[in-house]
Amino acid sequence: MKPKNKNLTIDGIDKKILRTLMEDARIPILEIARNVDISGAAIHQRLRKLEKSGIISGSKFVINPKMLGYETVAFIGVYLDKAIQNPEAIKQLKKVPEVLECHYTTGNWNVLIKILCKDNADLMHLLNNEIQTISGVSRTETFISLDQQIDRQITI
């Protein structure tokens, strides 16, 4: 997501606040204030500024899908009959809960999706009965992830 204000500059204090929150979004404001050496009120003001600018777009808990039995991560390149069908195809893909991400791309595919399934049989069912049956989808190309080796946010 692009910041709402492209001209917004962040200083060293903002960067320290962001780094701290990226490590642990549950850290108390007063602890951040002590670490940065400014008041809790100043931290609140800076956080509001960062949220209003779009630099911070929320916080969330990270669920470990393997603990819930989801073992297969796959990336699927989706070919559409016509690019004009993209909005309708995306609307249908949004209805599939296993679709975690969807990217409009350059290159051979029209869109690239990331999905999470219980296992390979679940993936095959999803491909055959949900994704490839979407109107306008001509074919798919699937890549199964064997291991996620890097998982990080942008460096601040």
PDB file of C-alpha atoms in Angstrom:
ATOM      1  CA  MET A   1       0.000   0.000   0.000  1.00  0.00           C
ATOM      2  CA  LYS A   2       1.357   3.399  -0.956  1.00  0.00           C
ATOM      3  CA  PRO A   3       1.558   6.058   1.752  1.00  0.00           C
ATOM      4  CA  LYS A   4      -1.212   8.641   1.412  1.00  0.00           C
ATOM      5  CA  ASN A   5       1.357  11.421   1.602  1.00  0.00           C
ATOM      6  CA  LYS A   6       4.412  10.741  -0.551  1.00  0.00           C
ATOM      7  CA  ASN A   7       6.160  13.817   0.871  1.00  0.00           C
ATOM      8  CA  LEU A   8       6.024  12.577   4.472  1.00  0.00           C
ATOM      9  CA  THR A   9       9.434  12.316   6.061  1.00  0.00           C
ATOM     10  CA  ILE A  10      10.128  10.172   9.057  1.00  0.00           C
ATOM     11  CA  ASP A  11      12.930  10.944  11.444  1.00  0.00           C
ATOM     12  CA  GLY A  12      15.138   8.748  13.600  1.00  0.00           C
ATOM     13  CA  ILE A  13      12.582   8.630  16.415  1.00  0.00           C
ATOM     14  CA  ASP A  14       9.839   7.493  14.032  1.00  0.00           C
ATOM     15  CA  LYS A  15      12.182   4.807  12.728  1.00  0.00           C
ATOM     16  CA  LYS A  16      12.957   3.595  16.267  1.00  0.00           C
ATOM     17  CA  ILE A  17       9.225   3.443  17.024  1.00  0.00           C
ATOM     18  CA  LEU A  18       8.538   1.515  13.819  1.00  0.00           C
ATOM     19  CA  ARG A  19      11.391  -0.951  14.407  1.00  0.00           C
ATOM     20  CA  THR A  20      10.172  -1.588  17.949  1.00  0.00           C
ATOM     21  CA  LEU A  21       6.589  -2.199  16.830  1.00  0.00           C
ATOM     22  CA  MET A  22       7.714  -4.440  13.962  1.00  0.00           C
ATOM     23  CA  GLU A  23       9.466  -6.658  16.503  1.00  0.00           C
ATOM     24  CA  ASP A  24       6.526  -6.691  18.932  1.00  0.00           C
ATOM     25  CA  ALA A  25       3.292  -4.854  18.151  1.00  0.00           C
ATOM     26  CA  ARG A  26       2.043  -5.567  21.691  1.00  0.00           C
ATOM     27  CA  ILE A  27       4.786  -3.607  23.457  1.00  0.00           C
ATOM     28  CA  PRO A  28       3.289  -0.975  25.776  1.00  0.00           C
ATOM     29  CA  ILE A  29       3.473   2.643  24.613  1.00  0.00           C
ATOM     30  CA  LEU A  30       5.229   3.677  27.823  1.00  0.00           C
ATOM     31  CA  GLU A  31       7.953   1.092  27.245  1.00  0.00           C
ATOM     32  CA  ILE A  32       8.515   2.473  23.748  1.00  0.00           C
ATOM     33  CA  ALA A  33       8.636   5.967  25.252  1.00  0.00           C
ATOM     34  CA  ARG A  34      11.305   4.899  27.767  1.00  0.00           C
ATOM     35  CA  ASN A  35      13.383   3.223  25.044  1.00  0.00           C
ATOM     36  CA  VAL A  36      13.151   6.234  22.718  1.00  0.00           C
ATOM     37  CA  ASP A  37      13.448   8.750  25.573  1.00  0.00           C
ATOM     38  CA  ILE A  38      10.342  10.819  24.824  1.00  0.00           C
ATOM     39  CA  SER A  39       6.948  11.038  26.530  1.00  0.00           C
ATOM     40  CA  GLY A  40       4.137   8.567  26.062  1.00  0.00           C
ATOM     41  CA  ALA A  41       1.976  11.405  24.678  1.00  0.00           C
ATOM     42  CA  ALA A  42       4.629  12.121  22.031  1.00  0.00           C
ATOM     43  CA  ILE A  43       4.641   8.425  21.054  1.00  0.00           C
ATOM     44  CA  HIS A  44       0.838   8.521  20.691  1.00  0.00           C
ATOM     45  CA  GLN A  45       1.053  11.634  18.502  1.00  0.00           C
ATOM     46  CA  ARG A  46       3.718  10.084  16.301  1.00  0.00           C
ATOM     47  CA  LEU A  47       1.755   6.841  15.978  1.00  0.00           C
ATOM     48  CA  ARG A  48      -1.357   8.794  14.922  1.00  0.00           C
ATOM     49  CA  LYS A  49       0.739  10.657  12.329  1.00  0.00           C
ATOM     50  CA  LEU A  50       2.191   7.368  11.010  1.00  0.00           C
ATOM     51  CA  GLU A  51      -1.280   5.775  10.857  1.00  0.00           C
ATOM     52  CA  LYS A  52      -2.852   8.812   9.185  1.00  0.00           C
ATOM     53  CA  SER A  53      -0.078   8.860   6.575  1.00  0.00           C
ATOM     54  CA  GLY A  54      -0.647   5.175   5.758  1.00  0.00           C
ATOM     55  CA  ILE A  55       2.828   4.055   6.864  1.00  0.00           C
ATOM     56  CA  ILE A  56       1.193   2.009   9.639  1.00  0.00           C
ATOM     57  CA  SER A  57      -1.908   0.219   8.431  1.00  0.00           C
ATOM     58  CA  GLY A  58      -2.764  -1.810  11.510  1.00  0.00           C
ATOM     59  CA  SER A  59      -1.460  -4.611  13.670  1.00  0.00           C
ATOM     60  CA  LYS A  60      -2.339  -8.269  13.831  1.00  0.00           C
ATOM     61  CA  PHE A  61      -1.491 -11.553  15.473  1.00  0.00           C
ATOM     62  CA  VAL A  62       0.424 -14.028  13.310  1.00  0.00           C
ATOM     63  CA  ILE A  63      -1.119 -17.500  13.281  1.00  0.00           C
ATOM     64  CA  ASN A  64       1.105 -20.535  12.696  1.00  0.00           C
ATOM     65  CA  PRO A  65      -0.898 -22.426  10.037  1.00  0.00           C
ATOM     66  CA  LYS A  66       1.045 -25.666  10.559  1.00  0.00           C
ATOM     67  CA  MET A  67      -0.296 -25.836  14.113  1.00  0.00           C
ATOM     68  CA  LEU A  68      -3.792 -25.863  12.574  1.00  0.00           C
ATOM     69  CA  GLY A  69      -2.927 -28.617  10.102  1.00  0.00           C
ATOM     70  CA  TYR A  70      -2.158 -26.505   7.010  1.00  0.00           C
ATOM     71  CA  GLU A  71       0.975 -27.996   5.463  1.00  0.00           C
ATOM     72  CA  THR A  72       0.922 -27.015   1.778  1.00  0.00           C
ATOM     73  CA  VAL A  73       1.720 -23.535   0.499  1.00  0.00           C
ATOM     74  CA  ALA A  74       1.465 -23.050  -3.244  1.00  0.00           C
ATOM     75  CA  PHE A  75       1.787 -20.229  -5.715  1.00  0.00           C
ATOM     76  CA  ILE A  76      -0.528 -20.456  -8.694  1.00  0.00           C
ATOM     77  CA  GLY A  77      -0.130 -18.511 -11.900  1.00  0.00           C
ATOM     78  CA  VAL A  78      -3.622 -17.962 -13.303  1.00  0.00           C
ATOM     79  CA  TYR A  79      -4.133 -17.477 -17.028  1.00  0.00           C
ATOM     80  CA  LEU A  80      -7.337 -15.695 -18.022  1.00  0.00           C
ATOM     81  CA  ASP A  81      -9.000 -15.899 -21.419  1.00  0.00           C
ATOM     82  CA  LYS A  82      -9.054 -12.101 -21.568  1.00  0.00           C
ATOM     83  CA  ALA A  83      -7.525  -9.465 -19.296  1.00  0.00           C
ATOM     84  CA  ILE A  84     -10.914  -7.739 -19.114  1.00  0.00           C
ATOM     85  CA  GLN A  85     -12.137 -10.732 -17.068  1.00  0.00           C
ATOM     86  CA  ASN A  86      -9.704  -9.876 -14.257  1.00  0.00           C
ATOM     87  CA  PRO A  87     -12.202  -8.046 -11.962  1.00  0.00           C
ATOM     88  CA  GLU A  88     -14.725 -10.901 -12.073  1.00  0.00           C
ATOM     89  CA  ALA A  89     -12.030 -13.553 -11.580  1.00  0.00           C
ATOM     90  CA  ILE A  90     -10.662 -11.655  -8.561  1.00  0.00           C
ATOM     91  CA  LYS A  91     -14.182 -11.372  -7.150  1.00  0.00           C
ATOM     92  CA  GLN A  92     -14.489 -15.170  -7.376  1.00  0.00           C
ATOM     93  CA  LEU A  93     -10.997 -15.788  -5.952  1.00  0.00           C
ATOM     94  CA  LYS A  94     -11.896 -13.646  -2.919  1.00  0.00           C
ATOM     95  CA  LYS A  95     -14.583 -16.226  -2.107  1.00  0.00           C
ATOM     96  CA  VAL A  96     -11.949 -18.981  -1.771  1.00  0.00           C
ATOM     97  CA  PRO A  97     -10.704 -18.849   1.844  1.00  0.00           C
ATOM     98  CA  GLU A  98      -7.458 -20.678   1.020  1.00  0.00           C
ATOM     99  CA  VAL A  99      -6.362 -17.793  -1.236  1.00  0.00           C
ATOM    100  CA  LEU A 100      -4.122 -15.648   0.979  1.00  0.00           C
ATOM    101  CA  GLU A 101      -2.740 -13.225  -1.601  1.00  0.00           C
ATOM    102  CA  CYS A 102      -3.507 -12.241  -5.168  1.00  0.00           C
ATOM    103  CA  HIS A 103      -1.194 -10.158  -7.363  1.00  0.00           C
ATOM    104  CA  TYR A 104      -1.907  -8.672 -10.794  1.00  0.00           C
ATOM    105  CA  THR A 105       1.309  -9.381 -12.684  1.00  0.00           C
ATOM    106  CA  THR A 106       3.291  -8.776 -15.815  1.00  0.00           C
ATOM    107  CA  GLY A 107       4.554 -11.744 -17.776  1.00  0.00           C
ATOM    108  CA  ASN A 108       2.736 -14.909 -18.745  1.00  0.00           C
ATOM    109  CA  TRP A 109       0.083 -15.013 -16.030  1.00  0.00           C
ATOM    110  CA  ASN A 110      -2.633 -12.486 -15.454  1.00  0.00           C
ATOM    111  CA  VAL A 111      -2.578 -13.027 -11.698  1.00  0.00           C
ATOM    112  CA  LEU A 112      -0.413 -14.889  -9.211  1.00  0.00           C
ATOM    113  CA  ILE A 113      -2.091 -16.227  -6.088  1.00  0.00           C
ATOM    114  CA  LYS A 114      -0.697 -17.666  -2.880  1.00  0.00           C
ATOM    115  CA  ILE A 115      -2.774 -20.381  -1.286  1.00  0.00           C
ATOM    116  CA  LEU A 116      -2.628 -22.446   1.878  1.00  0.00           C
ATOM    117  CA  CYS A 117      -4.036 -25.988   1.982  1.00  0.00           C
ATOM    118  CA  LYS A 118      -4.074 -28.866   4.446  1.00  0.00           C
ATOM    119  CA  ASP A 119      -2.133 -31.126   2.068  1.00  0.00           C
ATOM    120  CA  ASN A 120      -1.525 -31.891  -1.621  1.00  0.00           C
ATOM    121  CA  ALA A 121      -4.876 -33.689  -1.969  1.00  0.00           C
ATOM    122  CA  ASP A 122      -6.597 -30.568  -0.636  1.00  0.00           C
ATOM    123  CA  LEU A 123      -4.602 -28.490  -3.137  1.00  0.00           C
ATOM    124  CA  MET A 124      -5.660 -30.735  -6.025  1.00  0.00           C
ATOM    125  CA  HIS A 125      -9.310 -30.498  -4.959  1.00  0.00           C
ATOM    126  CA  LEU A 126      -9.042 -26.721  -4.699  1.00  0.00           C
ATOM    127  CA  LEU A 127      -7.481 -26.434  -8.171  1.00  0.00           C
ATOM    128  CA  ASN A 128      -9.920 -28.791  -9.886  1.00  0.00           C
ATOM    129  CA  ASN A 129     -13.132 -27.734  -8.169  1.00  0.00           C
ATOM    130  CA  GLU A 130     -12.736 -24.088  -7.255  1.00  0.00           C
ATOM    131  CA  ILE A 131      -9.986 -22.202  -9.073  1.00  0.00           C
ATOM    132  CA  GLN A 132     -10.072 -23.809 -12.524  1.00  0.00           C
ATOM    133  CA  THR A 133     -13.881 -23.662 -12.592  1.00  0.00           C
ATOM    134  CA  ILE A 134     -13.908 -19.847 -12.314  1.00  0.00           C
ATOM    135  CA  SER A 135     -15.350 -18.335 -15.472  1.00  0.00           C
ATOM    136  CA  GLY A 136     -12.566 -16.874 -17.616  1.00  0.00           C
ATOM    137  CA  VAL A 137      -9.756 -18.984 -16.116  1.00  0.00           C
ATOM    138  CA  SER A 138      -8.197 -20.807 -19.052  1.00  0.00           C
ATOM    139  CA  ARG A 139      -5.483 -22.653 -17.141  1.00  0.00           C
ATOM    140  CA  THR A 140      -3.201 -22.509 -14.117  1.00  0.00           C
ATOM    141  CA  GLU A 141       0.437 -23.205 -13.341  1.00  0.00           C
ATOM    142  CA  THR A 142       1.178 -24.365  -9.797  1.00  0.00           C
ATOM    143  CA  PHE A 143       4.364 -24.154  -7.752  1.00  0.00           C
ATOM    144  CA  ILE A 144       4.425 -25.873  -4.367  1.00  0.00           C
ATOM    145  CA  SER A 145       6.632 -24.246  -1.741  1.00  0.00           C
ATOM    146  CA  LEU A 146       8.913 -26.768  -0.061  1.00  0.00           C
ATOM    147  CA  ASP A 147      10.111 -24.338   2.607  1.00  0.00           C
ATOM    148  CA  GLN A 148       9.790 -20.607   3.288  1.00  0.00           C
ATOM    149  CA  GLN A 149      13.351 -19.495   3.868  1.00  0.00           C
ATOM    150  CA  ILE A 150      12.875 -15.735   4.241  1.00  0.00           C
ATOM    151  CA  ASP A 151       9.969 -14.030   5.998  1.00  0.00           C
ATOM    152  CA  ARG A 152      10.433 -10.371   6.815  1.00  0.00           C
ATOM    153  CA  GLN A 153       9.146  -6.869   6.453  1.00  0.00           C
ATOM    154  CA  ILE A 154      10.891  -3.937   4.826  1.00  0.00           C
ATOM    155  CA  THR A 155      13.948  -2.657   6.686  1.00  0.00           C
ATOM    156  CA  ILE A 156      13.427   0.704   8.405  1.00  0.00           C
TER     157      ILE A 156
END
